[in-house]
A tleap script that builds the chain and sets N, CA, C and O, in Angstrom:
source leaprc.protein.ff14SB
mol = sequence {
  NMET SER LEU SER ASP PRO ILE ALA ASP LEU
  LEU SER ARG ILE ARG ASN ALA VAL ARG ALA
  HIE GLN PRO LYS VAL GLU VAL PRO HIE SER
  ARG LEU LYS LEU GLU ILE VAL ARG ILE LEU
  LYS ASP GLU GLY TYR ILE THR GLY TYR LYS
  LEU VAL GLU ASP GLN ARG ARG PRO TRP SER
  LYS LEU LEU ARG ILE SER LEU ARG TYR GLY
  PRO ASP ASP GLN PRO ILE ILE THR ASP LEU
  GLN ARG VAL SER SER PRO GLY CYS ARG VAL
  TYR VAL GLY ARG HIE ARG ILE ARG PRO VAL
  LEU GLY GLY MET GLY VAL ASN ILE LEU SER
  THR PRO GLN GLY VAL MET THR GLY ARG GLN
  ALA ARG GLN GLN GLY VAL GLY GLY GLU VAL
  LEU CYS GLU VAL CTRP
}
set mol.1.N position { 184.990 166.519 86.387 }
set mol.1.CA position { 183.728 166.507 86.135 }
set mol.1.C position { 182.549 167.375 86.778 }
set mol.1.O position { 182.367 167.230 87.987 }
set mol.2.N position { 181.617 168.392 85.974 }
set mol.2.CA position { 181.205 168.769 86.889 }
set mol.2.C position { 179.635 168.328 86.325 }
set mol.2.O position { 179.492 168.491 85.113 }
set mol.3.N position { 178.623 167.869 86.959 }
set mol.3.CA position { 177.039 167.594 86.585 }
set mol.3.C position { 176.366 168.777 87.271 }
set mol.3.O position { 176.598 169.397 88.309 }
set mol.4.N position { 175.085 168.893 85.933 }
set mol.4.CA position { 173.741 169.889 86.830 }
set mol.4.C position { 173.284 169.316 87.615 }
set mol.4.O position { 172.993 169.831 88.695 }
set mol.5.N position { 173.038 167.866 87.291 }
set mol.5.CA position { 171.841 167.246 87.802 }
set mol.5.C position { 172.190 165.726 88.248 }
set mol.5.O position { 171.614 164.721 87.830 }
set mol.6.N position { 173.091 165.761 89.043 }
set mol.6.CA position { 173.809 164.326 90.266 }
set mol.6.C position { 173.042 163.543 90.311 }
set mol.6.O position { 173.280 162.349 90.132 }
set mol.7.N position { 171.635 164.155 90.630 }
set mol.7.CA position { 170.285 162.926 90.655 }
set mol.7.C position { 170.166 162.086 89.213 }
set mol.7.O position { 169.961 160.896 88.969 }
set mol.8.N position { 170.351 163.058 88.518 }
set mol.8.CA position { 169.066 162.337 87.204 }
set mol.8.C position { 170.721 161.662 86.505 }
set mol.8.O position { 170.639 160.762 85.669 }
set mol.9.N position { 171.996 162.132 86.890 }
set mol.9.CA position { 172.723 160.885 86.679 }
set mol.9.C position { 173.158 159.929 87.532 }
set mol.9.O position { 174.078 159.200 87.163 }
set mol.10.N position { 172.623 159.778 88.712 }
set mol.10.CA position { 172.565 158.573 89.468 }
set mol.10.C position { 171.101 157.978 89.027 }
set mol.10.O position { 170.743 157.303 89.992 }
set mol.11.N position { 170.292 157.931 88.212 }
set mol.11.CA position { 169.177 157.417 88.177 }
set mol.11.C position { 169.606 156.662 86.514 }
set mol.11.O position { 169.307 155.478 86.365 }
set mol.12.N position { 170.314 157.435 85.313 }
set mol.12.CA position { 170.916 157.472 83.924 }
set mol.12.C position { 171.674 155.609 84.292 }
set mol.12.O position { 171.669 154.444 83.896 }
set mol.13.N position { 172.173 156.454 85.228 }
set mol.13.CA position { 173.360 154.854 85.478 }
set mol.13.C position { 172.648 153.861 85.982 }
set mol.13.O position { 172.810 152.730 85.524 }
set mol.14.N position { 171.785 154.085 86.954 }
set mol.14.CA position { 170.916 152.679 87.375 }
set mol.14.C position { 170.198 152.183 86.362 }
set mol.14.O position { 170.201 150.956 86.267 }
set mol.15.N position { 169.428 152.952 85.380 }
set mol.15.CA position { 168.526 152.469 84.284 }
set mol.15.C position { 169.643 152.201 83.372 }
set mol.15.O position { 169.410 151.035 83.056 }
set mol.16.N position { 170.441 152.459 82.908 }
set mol.16.CA position { 171.376 151.532 81.384 }
set mol.16.C position { 171.900 150.648 82.771 }
set mol.16.O position { 171.453 149.571 82.376 }
set mol.17.N position { 172.195 150.485 83.409 }
set mol.17.CA position { 173.195 148.963 84.083 }
set mol.17.C position { 171.850 147.843 84.138 }
set mol.17.O position { 171.815 146.651 83.833 }
set mol.18.N position { 170.814 148.729 84.640 }
set mol.18.CA position { 169.661 147.451 84.500 }
set mol.18.C position { 169.295 147.062 83.059 }
set mol.18.O position { 168.960 145.899 82.831 }
set mol.19.N position { 169.339 147.923 82.128 }
set mol.19.CA position { 169.238 147.890 80.827 }
set mol.19.C position { 170.028 146.724 80.240 }
set mol.19.O position { 169.739 146.006 79.282 }
set mol.20.N position { 171.222 146.703 81.139 }
set mol.20.CA position { 172.255 145.861 80.358 }
set mol.20.C position { 172.934 144.840 81.217 }
set mol.20.O position { 174.075 144.379 81.174 }
set mol.21.N position { 171.899 144.612 82.022 }
set mol.21.CA position { 172.091 143.249 82.986 }
set mol.21.C position { 173.064 143.301 83.706 }
set mol.21.O position { 173.650 142.220 83.744 }
set mol.22.N position { 173.666 144.347 84.514 }
set mol.22.CA position { 174.905 144.069 84.916 }
set mol.22.C position { 174.300 144.016 86.334 }
set mol.22.O position { 173.204 144.354 86.780 }
set mol.23.N position { 175.505 143.421 86.933 }
set mol.23.CA position { 175.033 142.851 88.316 }
set mol.23.C position { 175.323 143.965 89.147 }
set mol.23.O position { 174.632 143.934 90.165 }
set mol.24.N position { 176.302 145.204 89.070 }
set mol.24.CA position { 176.715 145.921 90.052 }
set mol.24.C position { 176.765 147.554 89.446 }
set mol.24.O position { 176.480 147.489 88.250 }
set mol.25.N position { 176.962 148.623 89.753 }
set mol.25.CA position { 177.048 149.638 88.990 }
set mol.25.C position { 177.972 150.909 90.351 }
set mol.25.O position { 177.923 150.830 91.579 }
set mol.26.N position { 178.628 151.827 89.587 }
set mol.26.CA position { 179.152 152.744 90.779 }
set mol.26.C position { 178.693 154.130 89.878 }
set mol.26.O position { 178.617 154.414 88.683 }
set mol.27.N position { 178.435 154.813 91.177 }
set mol.27.CA position { 178.074 156.520 90.774 }
set mol.27.C position { 179.133 157.472 92.034 }
set mol.27.O position { 179.772 157.015 92.982 }
set mol.28.N position { 179.051 158.263 91.781 }
set mol.28.CA position { 180.128 159.565 92.755 }
set mol.28.C position { 179.092 159.577 94.003 }
set mol.28.O position { 177.865 159.624 94.095 }
set mol.29.N position { 179.918 159.525 94.701 }
set mol.29.CA position { 179.245 159.792 95.877 }
set mol.29.C position { 178.628 160.556 96.698 }
set mol.29.O position { 179.226 160.356 97.756 }
set mol.30.N position { 177.517 161.579 96.967 }
set mol.30.CA position { 176.745 162.349 97.844 }
set mol.30.C position { 175.713 161.807 98.897 }
set mol.30.O position { 175.059 160.764 98.885 }
set mol.31.N position { 175.764 162.838 99.819 }
set mol.31.CA position { 174.573 162.345 100.945 }
set mol.31.C position { 173.339 161.732 100.677 }
set mol.31.O position { 172.691 160.755 101.054 }
set mol.32.N position { 173.244 162.765 99.805 }
set mol.32.CA position { 171.717 162.872 98.604 }
set mol.32.C position { 171.182 161.358 98.015 }
set mol.32.O position { 170.202 160.646 98.233 }
set mol.33.N position { 172.485 161.273 97.076 }
set mol.33.CA position { 172.272 160.000 96.641 }
set mol.33.C position { 172.584 158.944 97.906 }
set mol.33.O position { 171.810 157.988 97.966 }
set mol.34.N position { 173.400 159.001 98.695 }
set mol.34.CA position { 173.484 157.721 99.853 }
set mol.34.C position { 171.760 157.528 100.384 }
set mol.34.O position { 171.159 156.455 100.438 }
set mol.35.N position { 171.265 158.762 100.704 }
set mol.35.CA position { 169.603 158.437 101.360 }
set mol.35.C position { 169.111 157.855 100.093 }
set mol.35.O position { 168.834 156.660 100.201 }
set mol.36.N position { 168.890 158.468 98.695 }
set mol.36.CA position { 168.070 157.951 97.675 }
set mol.36.C position { 168.451 155.894 97.268 }
set mol.36.O position { 167.650 155.044 96.881 }
set mol.37.N position { 169.703 155.779 97.526 }
set mol.37.CA position { 169.812 154.500 97.153 }
set mol.37.C position { 169.588 153.748 98.732 }
set mol.37.O position { 169.592 152.517 98.719 }
set mol.38.N position { 169.405 154.403 100.008 }
set mol.38.CA position { 169.056 153.436 101.070 }
set mol.38.C position { 167.592 153.494 100.811 }
set mol.38.O position { 166.937 152.726 101.516 }
set mol.39.N position { 167.069 154.066 100.147 }
set mol.39.CA position { 165.522 154.221 100.127 }
set mol.39.C position { 165.069 152.997 99.257 }
set mol.39.O position { 164.026 152.343 99.263 }
set mol.40.N position { 166.369 152.903 98.404 }
set mol.40.CA position { 165.684 151.752 96.888 }
set mol.40.C position { 166.308 150.089 97.510 }
set mol.40.O position { 166.087 148.962 97.066 }
set mol.41.N position { 167.221 150.585 98.804 }
set mol.41.CA position { 167.524 149.028 99.189 }
set mol.41.C position { 166.000 149.087 100.031 }
set mol.41.O position { 165.127 148.339 99.592 }
set mol.42.N position { 165.766 149.695 100.866 }
set mol.42.CA position { 164.262 149.486 101.973 }
set mol.42.C position { 163.062 149.140 101.059 }
set mol.42.O position { 162.214 148.281 101.302 }
set mol.43.N position { 163.114 149.818 100.138 }
set mol.43.CA position { 161.669 149.162 99.116 }
set mol.43.C position { 161.883 147.862 98.472 }
set mol.43.O position { 160.911 147.217 98.081 }
set mol.44.N position { 163.022 147.450 98.338 }
set mol.44.CA position { 163.417 146.012 97.710 }
set mol.44.C position { 163.873 146.350 96.267 }
set mol.44.O position { 163.807 145.320 95.595 }
set mol.45.N position { 164.257 147.272 95.631 }
set mol.45.CA position { 164.506 147.509 94.649 }
set mol.45.C position { 165.988 147.308 93.710 }
set mol.45.O position { 165.956 147.247 92.481 }
set mol.46.N position { 167.339 147.215 94.558 }
set mol.46.CA position { 168.606 146.439 94.823 }
set mol.46.C position { 168.560 145.799 95.857 }
set mol.46.O position { 167.777 145.992 96.787 }
set mol.47.N position { 169.440 144.938 95.778 }
set mol.47.CA position { 169.850 144.176 96.512 }
set mol.47.C position { 171.042 144.542 97.673 }
set mol.47.O position { 171.100 143.745 98.609 }
set mol.48.N position { 172.278 146.017 97.694 }
set mol.48.CA position { 172.558 146.617 98.952 }
set mol.48.C position { 173.351 147.660 97.751 }
set mol.48.O position { 173.247 147.901 96.549 }
set mol.49.N position { 174.123 148.053 98.827 }
set mol.49.CA position { 175.238 148.869 98.579 }
set mol.49.C position { 175.729 149.327 99.259 }
set mol.49.O position { 175.091 149.636 100.266 }
set mol.50.N position { 177.744 149.828 99.162 }
set mol.50.CA position { 178.402 149.844 100.170 }
set mol.50.C position { 179.402 151.033 99.206 }
set mol.50.O position { 179.552 151.228 98.000 }
set mol.51.N position { 180.090 151.819 100.773 }
set mol.51.CA position { 180.723 152.916 100.036 }
set mol.51.C position { 182.187 152.864 100.057 }
set mol.51.O position { 182.809 152.845 101.119 }
set mol.52.N position { 182.883 152.837 98.640 }
set mol.52.CA position { 183.852 152.151 98.217 }
set mol.52.C position { 184.867 153.757 98.353 }
set mol.52.O position { 184.448 154.913 98.296 }
set mol.53.N position { 186.353 153.236 98.553 }
set mol.53.CA position { 187.330 154.319 98.004 }
set mol.53.C position { 187.411 154.007 96.358 }
set mol.53.O position { 187.346 152.919 95.786 }
set mol.54.N position { 187.587 155.427 95.775 }
set mol.54.CA position { 188.185 155.499 93.953 }
set mol.54.C position { 189.044 155.310 94.056 }
set mol.54.O position { 189.756 155.755 94.956 }
set mol.55.N position { 189.470 154.358 92.942 }
set mol.55.CA position { 190.802 154.255 92.848 }
set mol.55.C position { 191.703 154.636 91.882 }
set mol.55.O position { 192.834 154.258 91.575 }
set mol.56.N position { 190.707 155.727 91.348 }
set mol.56.CA position { 191.497 156.879 90.796 }
set mol.56.C position { 191.129 158.041 90.817 }
set mol.56.O position { 191.099 158.656 89.751 }
set mol.57.N position { 190.582 158.941 92.532 }
set mol.57.CA position { 190.520 159.296 93.151 }
set mol.57.C position { 190.570 159.157 94.496 }
set mol.57.O position { 189.532 159.274 95.147 }
set mol.58.N position { 191.586 158.931 95.011 }
set mol.58.CA position { 192.017 158.560 96.406 }
set mol.58.C position { 190.921 159.540 97.934 }
set mol.58.O position { 190.663 159.219 99.094 }
set mol.59.N position { 190.575 160.779 97.071 }
set mol.59.CA position { 190.337 161.905 98.223 }
set mol.59.C position { 188.497 161.595 97.972 }
set mol.59.O position { 187.735 162.226 98.705 }
set mol.60.N position { 187.850 160.544 96.845 }
set mol.60.CA position { 186.378 160.645 96.821 }
set mol.60.C position { 186.071 159.438 96.856 }
set mol.60.O position { 186.873 158.546 96.581 }
set mol.61.N position { 184.646 159.204 97.261 }
set mol.61.CA position { 184.541 157.919 97.308 }
set mol.61.C position { 182.864 157.651 96.365 }
set mol.61.O position { 182.079 158.589 96.225 }
set mol.62.N position { 182.606 156.407 95.879 }
set mol.62.CA position { 181.874 155.675 94.965 }
set mol.62.C position { 180.879 154.948 95.710 }
set mol.62.O position { 181.206 154.421 96.773 }
set mol.63.N position { 179.830 154.870 95.321 }
set mol.63.CA position { 178.525 153.793 95.554 }
set mol.63.C position { 178.620 153.129 94.968 }
set mol.63.O position { 178.240 153.416 93.833 }
set mol.64.N position { 179.185 151.696 95.172 }
set mol.64.CA position { 179.004 150.729 94.536 }
set mol.64.C position { 177.040 150.039 94.724 }
set mol.64.O position { 176.607 149.586 95.783 }
set mol.65.N position { 176.490 150.116 93.863 }
set mol.65.CA position { 175.157 149.137 94.273 }
set mol.65.C position { 175.459 148.220 93.514 }
set mol.65.O position { 176.160 148.156 92.504 }
set mol.66.N position { 174.662 147.255 94.288 }
set mol.66.CA position { 173.996 145.902 93.525 }
set mol.66.C position { 173.013 145.854 93.079 }
set mol.66.O position { 172.172 146.431 93.769 }
set mol.67.N position { 172.634 145.410 92.171 }
set mol.67.CA position { 171.276 145.889 91.110 }
set mol.67.C position { 170.350 144.156 91.562 }
set mol.67.O position { 171.023 143.192 91.927 }
set mol.68.N position { 168.982 144.085 91.454 }
set mol.68.CA position { 168.443 143.248 91.905 }
set mol.68.C position { 167.546 142.891 90.525 }
set mol.68.O position { 166.957 143.682 89.789 }
set mol.69.N position { 167.666 141.171 90.414 }
set mol.69.CA position { 166.472 140.704 89.502 }
set mol.69.C position { 166.004 139.488 90.043 }
set mol.69.O position { 166.584 138.700 90.789 }
set mol.70.N position { 164.502 139.438 89.402 }
set mol.70.CA position { 163.828 137.960 89.391 }
set mol.70.C position { 164.508 137.429 89.383 }
set mol.70.O position { 165.657 137.778 89.110 }
set mol.71.N position { 164.115 136.204 89.707 }
set mol.71.CA position { 163.895 134.389 89.230 }
set mol.71.C position { 164.298 133.892 87.971 }
set mol.71.O position { 165.175 133.041 87.827 }
set mol.72.N position { 163.466 134.582 86.786 }
set mol.72.CA position { 163.666 134.418 85.624 }
set mol.72.C position { 164.375 135.963 84.640 }
set mol.72.O position { 164.090 136.344 83.505 }
set mol.73.N position { 165.322 136.525 85.623 }
set mol.73.CA position { 166.435 137.212 84.978 }
set mol.73.C position { 165.599 138.522 84.700 }
set mol.73.O position { 166.117 139.446 84.073 }
set mol.74.N position { 164.082 138.613 85.250 }
set mol.74.CA position { 164.079 140.107 84.912 }
set mol.74.C position { 163.953 140.643 85.382 }
set mol.74.O position { 163.281 140.195 86.311 }
set mol.75.N position { 164.333 142.447 85.594 }
set mol.75.CA position { 165.374 143.383 86.313 }
set mol.75.C position { 163.734 143.773 87.516 }
set mol.75.O position { 162.618 143.802 86.998 }
set mol.76.N position { 163.851 143.930 88.469 }
set mol.76.CA position { 163.185 144.516 89.605 }
set mol.76.C position { 162.670 145.796 89.236 }
set mol.76.O position { 161.505 146.191 89.213 }
set mol.77.N position { 164.068 146.553 88.865 }
set mol.77.CA position { 163.315 148.504 88.538 }
set mol.77.C position { 163.038 148.003 86.897 }
set mol.77.O position { 163.717 147.328 86.122 }
set mol.78.N position { 161.614 148.722 86.763 }
set mol.78.CA position { 161.418 148.568 85.109 }
set mol.78.C position { 161.696 149.988 85.118 }
set mol.78.O position { 162.452 150.259 84.185 }
set mol.79.N position { 161.364 151.049 85.841 }
set mol.79.CA position { 162.189 152.602 85.027 }
set mol.79.C position { 162.163 153.409 86.473 }
set mol.79.O position { 161.516 153.100 87.473 }
set mol.80.N position { 163.000 154.463 86.302 }
set mol.80.CA position { 163.356 155.450 86.549 }
set mol.80.C position { 163.273 156.555 86.348 }
set mol.80.O position { 164.054 156.960 85.487 }
set mol.81.N position { 162.273 157.675 87.031 }
set mol.81.CA position { 162.071 158.838 86.465 }
set mol.81.C position { 162.600 160.343 86.979 }
set mol.81.O position { 162.295 160.403 88.170 }
set mol.82.N position { 163.014 161.113 86.728 }
set mol.82.CA position { 163.194 161.993 87.494 }
set mol.82.C position { 162.028 163.011 87.365 }
set mol.82.O position { 161.574 163.415 86.295 }
set mol.83.N position { 161.549 163.418 88.775 }
set mol.83.CA position { 160.782 164.661 88.494 }
set mol.83.C position { 160.851 165.815 88.750 }
set mol.83.O position { 160.267 166.561 87.965 }
set mol.84.N position { 161.503 166.380 89.811 }
set mol.84.CA position { 161.898 167.337 89.802 }
set mol.84.C position { 163.409 168.093 89.080 }
set mol.84.O position { 164.021 167.280 88.387 }
set mol.85.N position { 163.739 168.800 89.116 }
set mol.85.CA position { 164.729 168.969 87.742 }
set mol.85.C position { 165.413 170.692 88.365 }
set mol.85.O position { 164.779 171.619 88.868 }
set mol.86.N position { 166.959 170.575 88.058 }
set mol.86.CA position { 167.529 172.113 88.713 }
set mol.86.C position { 166.886 172.856 88.386 }
set mol.86.O position { 166.444 173.714 89.150 }
set mol.87.N position { 166.576 172.785 87.008 }
set mol.87.CA position { 165.423 174.070 86.000 }
set mol.87.C position { 163.945 174.579 86.597 }
set mol.87.O position { 163.439 175.683 86.795 }
set mol.88.N position { 163.454 172.985 86.806 }
set mol.88.CA position { 161.955 172.965 87.225 }
set mol.88.C position { 161.786 172.474 88.409 }
set mol.88.O position { 161.382 171.312 88.414 }
set mol.89.N position { 161.987 173.047 89.592 }
set mol.89.CA position { 161.845 171.934 91.136 }
set mol.89.C position { 160.415 171.540 91.267 }
set mol.89.O position { 159.816 172.417 90.645 }
set mol.90.N position { 159.765 170.911 91.618 }
set mol.90.CA position { 158.004 169.970 91.716 }
set mol.90.C position { 158.022 170.034 93.263 }
set mol.90.O position { 158.908 169.476 93.911 }
set mol.91.N position { 157.191 170.610 93.730 }
set mol.91.CA position { 156.728 170.656 95.612 }
set mol.91.C position { 156.097 170.085 96.027 }
set mol.91.O position { 156.138 169.653 94.875 }
set mol.92.N position { 155.433 169.520 96.551 }
set mol.92.CA position { 153.706 169.237 96.778 }
set mol.92.C position { 153.440 169.055 98.119 }
set mol.92.O position { 154.184 168.568 98.970 }
set mol.93.N position { 152.160 169.548 98.257 }
set mol.93.CA position { 151.744 169.551 99.502 }
set mol.93.C position { 151.518 168.314 100.204 }
set mol.93.O position { 152.031 167.386 99.580 }
set mol.94.N position { 150.872 167.896 101.401 }
set mol.94.CA position { 151.009 166.645 102.222 }
set mol.94.C position { 149.760 166.479 101.982 }
set mol.94.O position { 149.180 166.215 103.035 }
set mol.95.N position { 149.075 166.507 101.110 }
set mol.95.CA position { 147.813 166.026 100.071 }
set mol.95.C position { 147.780 165.917 98.846 }
set mol.95.O position { 146.872 165.426 98.175 }
set mol.96.N position { 148.604 166.295 98.547 }
set mol.96.CA position { 148.638 166.212 96.918 }
set mol.96.C position { 149.588 165.465 96.959 }
set mol.96.O position { 150.029 165.940 95.913 }
set mol.97.N position { 150.393 164.646 97.236 }
set mol.97.CA position { 151.404 163.434 97.019 }
set mol.97.C position { 150.592 162.414 96.731 }
set mol.97.O position { 149.647 162.028 97.420 }
set mol.98.N position { 151.024 161.900 95.529 }
set mol.98.CA position { 149.893 160.703 94.619 }
set mol.98.C position { 150.604 159.411 94.558 }
set mol.98.O position { 151.762 159.281 94.161 }
set mol.99.N position { 150.216 158.932 94.771 }
set mol.99.CA position { 150.815 157.194 94.553 }
set mol.99.C position { 151.499 156.716 93.106 }
set mol.99.O position { 151.211 157.616 92.317 }
set mol.100.N position { 152.083 155.952 92.584 }
set mol.100.CA position { 153.152 155.867 91.680 }
set mol.100.C position { 152.449 154.337 91.227 }
set mol.100.O position { 152.369 153.283 91.858 }
set mol.101.N position { 151.969 154.726 89.804 }
set mol.101.CA position { 151.000 153.934 89.208 }
set mol.101.C position { 150.402 152.632 90.368 }
set mol.101.O position { 150.486 151.405 90.418 }
set mol.102.N position { 149.842 153.612 91.125 }
set mol.102.CA position { 148.607 153.068 91.619 }
set mol.102.C position { 148.993 152.087 92.746 }
set mol.102.O position { 148.386 151.044 92.986 }
set mol.103.N position { 150.210 152.601 93.492 }
set mol.103.CA position { 150.807 152.074 94.589 }
set mol.103.C position { 151.700 150.898 93.901 }
set mol.103.O position { 152.254 150.265 94.800 }
set mol.104.N position { 151.927 150.547 93.008 }
set mol.104.CA position { 153.288 149.567 92.247 }
set mol.104.C position { 154.590 150.104 92.574 }
set mol.104.O position { 155.523 149.345 92.839 }
set mol.105.N position { 154.766 151.849 92.573 }
set mol.105.CA position { 155.895 152.138 92.475 }
set mol.105.C position { 156.234 152.845 93.887 }
set mol.105.O position { 155.677 152.709 94.977 }
set mol.106.N position { 157.304 153.624 93.515 }
set mol.106.CA position { 157.237 154.193 94.875 }
set mol.106.C position { 157.874 155.759 93.999 }
set mol.106.O position { 158.501 155.782 92.940 }
set mol.107.N position { 157.418 157.064 94.942 }
set mol.107.CA position { 158.297 158.391 94.757 }
set mol.107.C position { 159.042 158.648 96.353 }
set mol.107.O position { 158.862 158.265 97.509 }
set mol.108.N position { 159.816 159.390 95.727 }
set mol.108.CA position { 160.945 159.805 97.068 }
set mol.108.C position { 161.009 161.512 96.907 }
set mol.108.O position { 160.943 162.292 95.957 }
set mol.109.N position { 161.115 161.588 97.839 }
set mol.109.CA position { 160.355 163.461 98.337 }
set mol.109.C position { 161.534 163.390 99.190 }
set mol.109.O position { 161.892 162.437 99.882 }
set mol.110.N position { 162.233 164.822 99.009 }
set mol.110.CA position { 163.377 165.327 100.211 }
set mol.110.C position { 162.222 166.981 101.028 }
set mol.110.O position { 161.862 168.096 100.652 }
set mol.111.N position { 162.063 165.979 102.434 }
set mol.111.CA position { 161.223 166.995 102.995 }
set mol.111.C position { 161.987 167.735 104.036 }
set mol.111.O position { 163.198 167.518 104.004 }
set mol.112.N position { 161.575 168.542 104.935 }
set mol.112.CA position { 162.611 168.804 105.979 }
set mol.112.C position { 162.260 167.896 107.153 }
set mol.112.O position { 162.414 168.306 108.304 }
set mol.113.N position { 161.882 166.906 106.944 }
set mol.113.CA position { 162.656 165.885 108.159 }
set mol.113.C position { 163.361 164.779 107.102 }
set mol.113.O position { 163.235 163.574 107.318 }
set mol.114.N position { 163.992 165.202 106.130 }
set mol.114.CA position { 164.890 164.270 105.630 }
set mol.114.C position { 164.343 163.574 104.275 }
set mol.114.O position { 163.282 163.922 103.757 }
set mol.115.N position { 165.137 162.601 103.777 }
set mol.115.CA position { 164.711 161.896 102.407 }
set mol.115.C position { 163.965 160.684 102.555 }
set mol.115.O position { 164.332 159.601 103.012 }
set mol.116.N position { 162.641 161.111 102.004 }
set mol.116.CA position { 161.895 159.424 102.444 }
set mol.116.C position { 160.583 159.799 101.475 }
set mol.116.O position { 160.195 160.826 100.917 }
set mol.117.N position { 160.056 158.280 101.585 }
set mol.117.CA position { 159.063 157.809 100.231 }
set mol.117.C position { 157.820 158.382 100.568 }
set mol.117.O position { 157.419 158.460 101.729 }
set mol.118.N position { 156.959 158.942 99.195 }
set mol.118.CA position { 155.924 159.872 99.378 }
set mol.118.C position { 155.128 158.879 100.557 }
set mol.118.O position { 155.148 159.433 101.656 }
set mol.119.N position { 154.361 157.395 100.568 }
set mol.119.CA position { 153.757 157.200 101.493 }
set mol.119.C position { 154.573 156.979 103.174 }
set mol.119.O position { 153.826 156.569 104.063 }
set mol.120.N position { 155.873 157.222 103.498 }
set mol.120.CA position { 155.738 157.811 104.699 }
set mol.120.C position { 156.073 159.294 104.869 }
set mol.120.O position { 156.286 159.682 106.018 }
set mol.121.N position { 156.142 160.137 103.894 }
set mol.121.CA position { 155.522 161.424 104.152 }
set mol.121.C position { 154.103 161.940 104.482 }
set mol.121.O position { 153.766 162.770 105.327 }
set mol.122.N position { 153.270 161.159 103.500 }
set mol.122.CA position { 151.827 161.269 104.151 }
set mol.122.C position { 151.690 160.583 105.614 }
set mol.122.O position { 150.915 161.150 106.384 }
set mol.123.N position { 152.310 159.511 106.044 }
set mol.123.CA position { 152.199 158.938 107.298 }
set mol.123.C position { 152.469 160.005 108.256 }
set mol.123.O position { 151.907 160.218 109.330 }
set mol.124.N position { 153.509 160.702 107.641 }
set mol.124.CA position { 153.922 161.914 108.703 }
set mol.124.C position { 153.563 163.425 108.366 }
set mol.124.O position { 154.134 164.392 108.869 }
set mol.125.N position { 152.430 163.487 107.349 }
set mol.125.CA position { 152.062 164.203 107.354 }
set mol.125.C position { 152.867 165.602 106.822 }
set mol.125.O position { 152.766 166.562 107.586 }
set mol.126.N position { 153.483 165.757 105.856 }
set mol.126.CA position { 154.655 166.567 105.510 }
set mol.126.C position { 154.534 166.575 103.907 }
set mol.126.O position { 153.774 165.790 103.340 }
set mol.127.N position { 155.460 167.664 103.087 }
set mol.127.CA position { 155.022 167.857 102.066 }
set mol.127.C position { 156.567 168.064 101.432 }
set mol.127.O position { 157.408 167.970 102.327 }
set mol.128.N position { 157.100 168.303 100.205 }
set mol.128.CA position { 158.682 168.557 99.972 }
set mol.128.C position { 158.663 168.430 98.278 }
set mol.128.O position { 157.748 168.462 97.456 }
set mol.129.N position { 159.974 168.288 98.182 }
set mol.129.CA position { 160.403 168.414 96.866 }
set mol.129.C position { 160.164 166.791 96.438 }
set mol.129.O position { 160.750 165.852 96.976 }
set mol.130.N position { 159.090 166.668 95.260 }
set mol.130.CA position { 159.565 165.325 94.772 }
set mol.130.C position { 160.986 164.916 93.698 }
set mol.130.O position { 161.190 165.310 92.549 }
set mol.131.N position { 161.379 164.486 94.098 }
set mol.131.CA position { 162.974 163.918 93.507 }
set mol.131.C position { 162.724 162.839 92.256 }
set mol.131.O position { 163.229 162.974 91.142 }
set mol.132.N position { 162.212 162.199 92.489 }
set mol.132.CA position { 162.069 160.414 91.352 }
set mol.132.C position { 160.900 159.930 91.720 }
set mol.132.O position { 160.208 160.234 92.692 }
set mol.133.N position { 160.720 159.150 90.878 }
set mol.133.CA position { 159.786 158.129 90.999 }
set mol.133.C position { 160.137 156.748 90.669 }
set mol.133.O position { 160.042 156.589 89.452 }
set mol.134.N position { 160.435 155.892 91.164 }
set mol.134.CA position { 160.821 154.160 90.122 }
set mol.134.C position { 160.165 153.245 90.468 }
set mol.134.O position { 159.992 153.029 91.668 }
set mol.135.N position { 159.688 152.557 89.622 }
set mol.135.CA position { 158.418 151.371 89.411 }
set mol.135.C position { 159.629 150.343 88.511 }
set mol.135.O position { 159.293 149.249 88.057 }
savepdb mol mol.pdb
quit
């Protein structure tokens, strides 16, 4: 199966699993997806992730993501939105990185120093491609 936008696929799978109150979701592995999921873990949006072997395709790996819910079973992730897409890339300079929902959310950027949050990119003084926003 060929996907034209694997990041949008990752975000859609997480969004669908959260709305269905699933405890876990599995997505095909890539280094960029692993970095995005690492940031989601660091920011407290998910409880964890693990790299597992795909039973149907032993040569490939899956990312198993454990979703996080609040004490009253409310999902921590309200929504995820893809900003930059393969057809329309969105780049921002270090001074143009804006906070998501007044600081309540996080944007994830791909910078020359690697994948990081908008807050980290502002602190390091780098800009880059805005991959997605999470709140």
